[in-house]
PDB file of C-alpha atoms in Angstrom:
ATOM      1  CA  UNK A  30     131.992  18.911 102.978  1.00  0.00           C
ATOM      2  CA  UNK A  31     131.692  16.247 105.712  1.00  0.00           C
ATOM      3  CA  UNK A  32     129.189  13.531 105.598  1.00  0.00           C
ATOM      4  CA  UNK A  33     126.828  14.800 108.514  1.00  0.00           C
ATOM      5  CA  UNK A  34     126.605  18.060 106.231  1.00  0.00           C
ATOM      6  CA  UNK A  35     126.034  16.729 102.985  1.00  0.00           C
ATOM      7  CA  UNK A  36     123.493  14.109 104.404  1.00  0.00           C
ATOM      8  CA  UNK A  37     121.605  17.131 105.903  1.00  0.00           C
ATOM      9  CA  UNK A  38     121.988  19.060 102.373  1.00  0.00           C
ATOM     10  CA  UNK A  39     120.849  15.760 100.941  1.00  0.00           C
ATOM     11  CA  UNK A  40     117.588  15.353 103.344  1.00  0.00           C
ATOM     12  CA  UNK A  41     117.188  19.248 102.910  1.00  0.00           C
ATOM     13  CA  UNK A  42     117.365  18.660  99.203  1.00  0.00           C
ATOM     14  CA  UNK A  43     114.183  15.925  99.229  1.00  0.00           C
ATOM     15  CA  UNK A  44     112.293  17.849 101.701  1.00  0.00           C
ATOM     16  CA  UNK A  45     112.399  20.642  99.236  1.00  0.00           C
ATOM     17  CA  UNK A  46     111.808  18.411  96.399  1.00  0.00           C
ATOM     18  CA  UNK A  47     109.290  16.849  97.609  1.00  0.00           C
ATOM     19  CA  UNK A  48     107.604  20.465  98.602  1.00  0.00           C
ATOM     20  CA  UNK A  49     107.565  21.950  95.402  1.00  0.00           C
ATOM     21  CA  UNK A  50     105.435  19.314  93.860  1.00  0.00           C
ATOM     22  CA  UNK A  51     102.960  18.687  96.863  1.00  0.00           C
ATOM     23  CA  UNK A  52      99.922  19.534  94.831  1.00  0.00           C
ATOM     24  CA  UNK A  53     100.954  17.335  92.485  1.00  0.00           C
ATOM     25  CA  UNK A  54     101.167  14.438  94.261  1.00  0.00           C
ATOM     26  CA  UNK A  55      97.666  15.433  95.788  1.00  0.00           C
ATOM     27  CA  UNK A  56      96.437  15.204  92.706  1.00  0.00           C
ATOM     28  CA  UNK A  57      98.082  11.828  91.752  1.00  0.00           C
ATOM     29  CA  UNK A  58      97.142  10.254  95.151  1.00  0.00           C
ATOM     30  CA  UNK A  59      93.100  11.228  94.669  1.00  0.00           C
ATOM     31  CA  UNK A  60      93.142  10.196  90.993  1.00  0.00           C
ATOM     32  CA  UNK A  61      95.102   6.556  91.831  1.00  0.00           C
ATOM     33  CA  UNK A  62      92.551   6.432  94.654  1.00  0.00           C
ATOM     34  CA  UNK A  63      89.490   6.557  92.830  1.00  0.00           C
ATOM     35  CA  UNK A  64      91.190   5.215  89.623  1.00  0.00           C
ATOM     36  CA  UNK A  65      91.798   1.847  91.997  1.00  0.00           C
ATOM     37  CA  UNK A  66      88.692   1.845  93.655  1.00  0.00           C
ATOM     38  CA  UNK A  67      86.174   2.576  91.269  1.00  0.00           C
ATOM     39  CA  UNK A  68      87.630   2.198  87.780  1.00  0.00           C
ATOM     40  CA  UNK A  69      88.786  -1.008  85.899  1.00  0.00           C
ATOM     41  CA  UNK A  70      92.047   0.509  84.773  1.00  0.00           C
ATOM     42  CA  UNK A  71      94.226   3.063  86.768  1.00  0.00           C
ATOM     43  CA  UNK A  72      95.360   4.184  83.022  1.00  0.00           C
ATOM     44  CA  UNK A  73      93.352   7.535  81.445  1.00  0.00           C
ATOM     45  CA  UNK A  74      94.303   6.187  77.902  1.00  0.00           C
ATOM     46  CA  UNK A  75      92.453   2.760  78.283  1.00  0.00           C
ATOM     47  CA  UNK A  76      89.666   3.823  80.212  1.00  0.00           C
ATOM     48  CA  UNK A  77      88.484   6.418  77.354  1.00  0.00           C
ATOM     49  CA  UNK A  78      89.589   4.441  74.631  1.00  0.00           C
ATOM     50  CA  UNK A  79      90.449   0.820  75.625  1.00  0.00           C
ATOM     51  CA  UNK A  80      93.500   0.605  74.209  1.00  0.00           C
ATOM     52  CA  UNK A  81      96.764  -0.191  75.798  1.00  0.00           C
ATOM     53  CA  UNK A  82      98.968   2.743  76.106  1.00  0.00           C
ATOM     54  CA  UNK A  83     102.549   2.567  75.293  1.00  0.00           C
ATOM     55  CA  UNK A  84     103.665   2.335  79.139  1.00  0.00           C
ATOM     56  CA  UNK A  85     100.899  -0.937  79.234  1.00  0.00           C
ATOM     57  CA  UNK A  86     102.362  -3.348  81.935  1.00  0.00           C
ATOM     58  CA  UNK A  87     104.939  -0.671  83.500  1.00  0.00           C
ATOM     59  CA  UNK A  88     102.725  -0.364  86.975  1.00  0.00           C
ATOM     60  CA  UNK A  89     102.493  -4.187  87.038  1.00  0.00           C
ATOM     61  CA  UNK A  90     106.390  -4.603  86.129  1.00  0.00           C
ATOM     62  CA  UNK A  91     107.108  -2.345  88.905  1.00  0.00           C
ATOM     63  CA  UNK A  92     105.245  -3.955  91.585  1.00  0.00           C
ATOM     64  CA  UNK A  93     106.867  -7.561  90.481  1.00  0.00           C
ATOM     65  CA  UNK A  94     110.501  -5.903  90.196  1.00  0.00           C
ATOM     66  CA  UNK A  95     110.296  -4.866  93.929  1.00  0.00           C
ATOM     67  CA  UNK A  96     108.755  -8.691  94.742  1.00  0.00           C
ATOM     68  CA  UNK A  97     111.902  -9.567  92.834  1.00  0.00           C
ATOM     69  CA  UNK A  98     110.267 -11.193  90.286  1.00  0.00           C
ATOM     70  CA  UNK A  99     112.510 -10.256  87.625  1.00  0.00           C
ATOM     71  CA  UNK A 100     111.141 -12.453  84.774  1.00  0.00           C
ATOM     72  CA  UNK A 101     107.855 -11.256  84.805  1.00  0.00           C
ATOM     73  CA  UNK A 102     108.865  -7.739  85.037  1.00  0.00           C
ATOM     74  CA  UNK A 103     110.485  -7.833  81.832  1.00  0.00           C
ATOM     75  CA  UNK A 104     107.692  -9.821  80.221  1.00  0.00           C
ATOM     76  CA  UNK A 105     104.865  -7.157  81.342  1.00  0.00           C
ATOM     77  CA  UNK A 106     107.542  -4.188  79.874  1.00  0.00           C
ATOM     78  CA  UNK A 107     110.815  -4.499  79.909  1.00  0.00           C
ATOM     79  CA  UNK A 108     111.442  -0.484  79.812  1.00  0.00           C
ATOM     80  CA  UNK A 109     110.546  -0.415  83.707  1.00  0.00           C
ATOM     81  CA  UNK A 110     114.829  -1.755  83.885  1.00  0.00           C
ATOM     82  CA  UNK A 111     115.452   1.811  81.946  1.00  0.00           C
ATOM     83  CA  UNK A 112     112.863   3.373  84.098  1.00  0.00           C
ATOM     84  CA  UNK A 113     114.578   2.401  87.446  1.00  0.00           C
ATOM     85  CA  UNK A 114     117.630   2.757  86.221  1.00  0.00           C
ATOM     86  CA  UNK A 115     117.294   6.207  85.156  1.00  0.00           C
ATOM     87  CA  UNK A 116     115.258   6.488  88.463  1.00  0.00           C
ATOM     88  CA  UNK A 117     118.667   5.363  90.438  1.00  0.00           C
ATOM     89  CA  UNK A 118     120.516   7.157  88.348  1.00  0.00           C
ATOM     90  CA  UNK A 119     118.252  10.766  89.072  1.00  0.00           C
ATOM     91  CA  UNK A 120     118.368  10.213  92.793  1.00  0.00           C
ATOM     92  CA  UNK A 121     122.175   9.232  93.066  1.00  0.00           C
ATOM     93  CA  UNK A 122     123.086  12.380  90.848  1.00  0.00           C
ATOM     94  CA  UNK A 123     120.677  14.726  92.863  1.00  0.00           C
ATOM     95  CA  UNK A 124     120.883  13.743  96.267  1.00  0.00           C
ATOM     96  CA  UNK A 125     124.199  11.972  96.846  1.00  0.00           C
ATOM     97  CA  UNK A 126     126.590  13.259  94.779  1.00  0.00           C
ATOM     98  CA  UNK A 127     124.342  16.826  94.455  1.00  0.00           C
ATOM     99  CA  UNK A 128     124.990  17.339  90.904  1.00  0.00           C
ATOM    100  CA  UNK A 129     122.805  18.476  87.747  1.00  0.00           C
ATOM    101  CA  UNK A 130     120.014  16.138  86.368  1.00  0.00           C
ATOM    102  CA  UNK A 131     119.395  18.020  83.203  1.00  0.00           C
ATOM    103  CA  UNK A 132     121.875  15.358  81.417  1.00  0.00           C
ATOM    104  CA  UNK A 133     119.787  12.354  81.847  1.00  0.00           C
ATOM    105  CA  UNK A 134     116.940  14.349  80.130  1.00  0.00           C
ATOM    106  CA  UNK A 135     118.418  12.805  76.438  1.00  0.00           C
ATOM    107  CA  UNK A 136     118.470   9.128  78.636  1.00  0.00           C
ATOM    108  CA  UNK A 137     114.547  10.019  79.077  1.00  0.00           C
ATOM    109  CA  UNK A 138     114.068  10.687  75.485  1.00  0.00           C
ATOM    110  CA  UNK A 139     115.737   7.781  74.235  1.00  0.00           C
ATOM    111  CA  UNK A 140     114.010   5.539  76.791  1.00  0.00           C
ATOM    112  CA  UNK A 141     110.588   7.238  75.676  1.00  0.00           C
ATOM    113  CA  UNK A 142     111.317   6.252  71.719  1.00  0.00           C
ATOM    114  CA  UNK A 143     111.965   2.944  72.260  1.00  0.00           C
ATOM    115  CA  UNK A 144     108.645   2.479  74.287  1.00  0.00           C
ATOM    116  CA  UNK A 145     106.862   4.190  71.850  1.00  0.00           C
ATOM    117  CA  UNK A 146     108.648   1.874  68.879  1.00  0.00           C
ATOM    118  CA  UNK A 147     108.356  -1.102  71.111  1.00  0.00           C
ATOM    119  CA  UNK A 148     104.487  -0.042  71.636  1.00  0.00           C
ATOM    120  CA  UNK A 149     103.985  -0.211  67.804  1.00  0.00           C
ATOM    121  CA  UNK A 150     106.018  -3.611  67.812  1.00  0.00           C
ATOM    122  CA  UNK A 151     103.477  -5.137  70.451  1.00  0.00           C
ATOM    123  CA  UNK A 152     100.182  -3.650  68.842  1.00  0.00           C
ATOM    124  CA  UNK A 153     101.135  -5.310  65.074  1.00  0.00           C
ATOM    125  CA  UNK A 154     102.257  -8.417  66.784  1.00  0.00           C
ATOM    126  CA  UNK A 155     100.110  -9.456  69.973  1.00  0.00           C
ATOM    127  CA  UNK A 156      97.070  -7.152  70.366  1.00  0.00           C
ATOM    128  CA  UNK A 157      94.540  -8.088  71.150  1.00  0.00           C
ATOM    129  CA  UNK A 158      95.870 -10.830  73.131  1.00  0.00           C
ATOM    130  CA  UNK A 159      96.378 -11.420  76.796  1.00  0.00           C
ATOM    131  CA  UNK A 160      97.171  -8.551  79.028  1.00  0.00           C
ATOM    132  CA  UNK A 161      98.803  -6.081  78.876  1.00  0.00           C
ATOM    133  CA  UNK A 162      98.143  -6.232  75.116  1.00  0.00           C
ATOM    134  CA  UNK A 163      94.194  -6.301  76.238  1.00  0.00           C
ATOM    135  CA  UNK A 164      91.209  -4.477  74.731  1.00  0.00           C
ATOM    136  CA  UNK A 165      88.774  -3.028  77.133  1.00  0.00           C
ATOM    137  CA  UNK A 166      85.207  -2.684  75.626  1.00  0.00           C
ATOM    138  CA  UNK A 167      84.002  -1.020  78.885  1.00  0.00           C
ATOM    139  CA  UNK A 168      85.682   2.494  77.954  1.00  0.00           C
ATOM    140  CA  UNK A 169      84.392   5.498  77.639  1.00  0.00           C
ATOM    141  CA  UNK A 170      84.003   6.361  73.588  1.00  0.00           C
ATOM    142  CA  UNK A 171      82.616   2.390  73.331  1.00  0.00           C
ATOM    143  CA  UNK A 172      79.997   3.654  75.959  1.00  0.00           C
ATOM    144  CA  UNK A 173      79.417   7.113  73.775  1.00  0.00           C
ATOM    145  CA  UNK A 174      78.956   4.866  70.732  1.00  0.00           C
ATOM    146  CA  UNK A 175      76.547   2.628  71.933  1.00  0.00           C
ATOM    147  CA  UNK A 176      74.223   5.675  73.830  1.00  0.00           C
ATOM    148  CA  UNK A 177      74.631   7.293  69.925  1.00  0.00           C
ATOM    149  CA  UNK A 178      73.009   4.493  68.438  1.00  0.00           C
ATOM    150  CA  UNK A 179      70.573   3.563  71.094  1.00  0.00           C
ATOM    151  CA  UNK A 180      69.680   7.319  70.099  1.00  0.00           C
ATOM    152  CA  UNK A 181      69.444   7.333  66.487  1.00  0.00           C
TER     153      UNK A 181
END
């Protein structure tokens, strides 16, 4: 296949792609919207419970990896280097070379168990502490509590 064609298959590949899941990243754009604009967290798990979730610091890491600010990516989570690799790794596989992802699934997994053991590791050692290892009193079940015993 020449390069004009398989760039075309790639683009037709992404335009596809990205077709399939349009409602889902309606959904994802109206929830970070509001999340952003009228929420203190853009994270579901803190804002009911005040916790930090397991993937604490991975939006922040993200934003400083593509400011190349490599150290304090890896000190807000240093998964988001397995996430974008795996993320490099997806696109090269799907689009350029326009093979099967379904192998990098047990790359997921693995990446998903050590954020979930490194998650545990953080909680015993720095919560609460400074963020992202933060506790939010503002959530929602602190809010239920406090309206229960205002009513009882």
């Amino acid at each position: 296949m020449s390069r004009k064609k398989r760039l075309m298959e790639s683009i037709r590949m992404i335009k596809a792609d990205l077709w399939s899941i349009r409602y889902v990243i309606l959904v994802l754009a109206v929830y970070f919207f509001l999340a952003w604009n009228f929420f203190y967290s853009s994270c579901p798990f803190v804002m009911v419970t005040g916790l930090p979730c397991p993937g604490c610091g991975l939006s922040r890491a993200g934003f400083c990896l593509l400011r190349g600010e490599f150290a304090d990516a890896w000190y807000l989570n240093p998964f988001i280097y397995g996430i974008a690799f795996l993320a490099a790794a997806f696109v090269i596989r799907r689009y350029v070379l326009q093979k099967e992802v379904r192998s990098l699934q047990k790359w997921l997994i693995l990446l998903l168990a050590g954020m979930l053991v490194f998650y545990i590791y953080r909680m015993s050692r720095y919560f609460p502490g400074e963020p992202p290892m933060s506790y939010y009193p503002g959530n929602l079940l602190n809010r239920i509590y406090q309206a229960l015993g205002r009513i009882m």
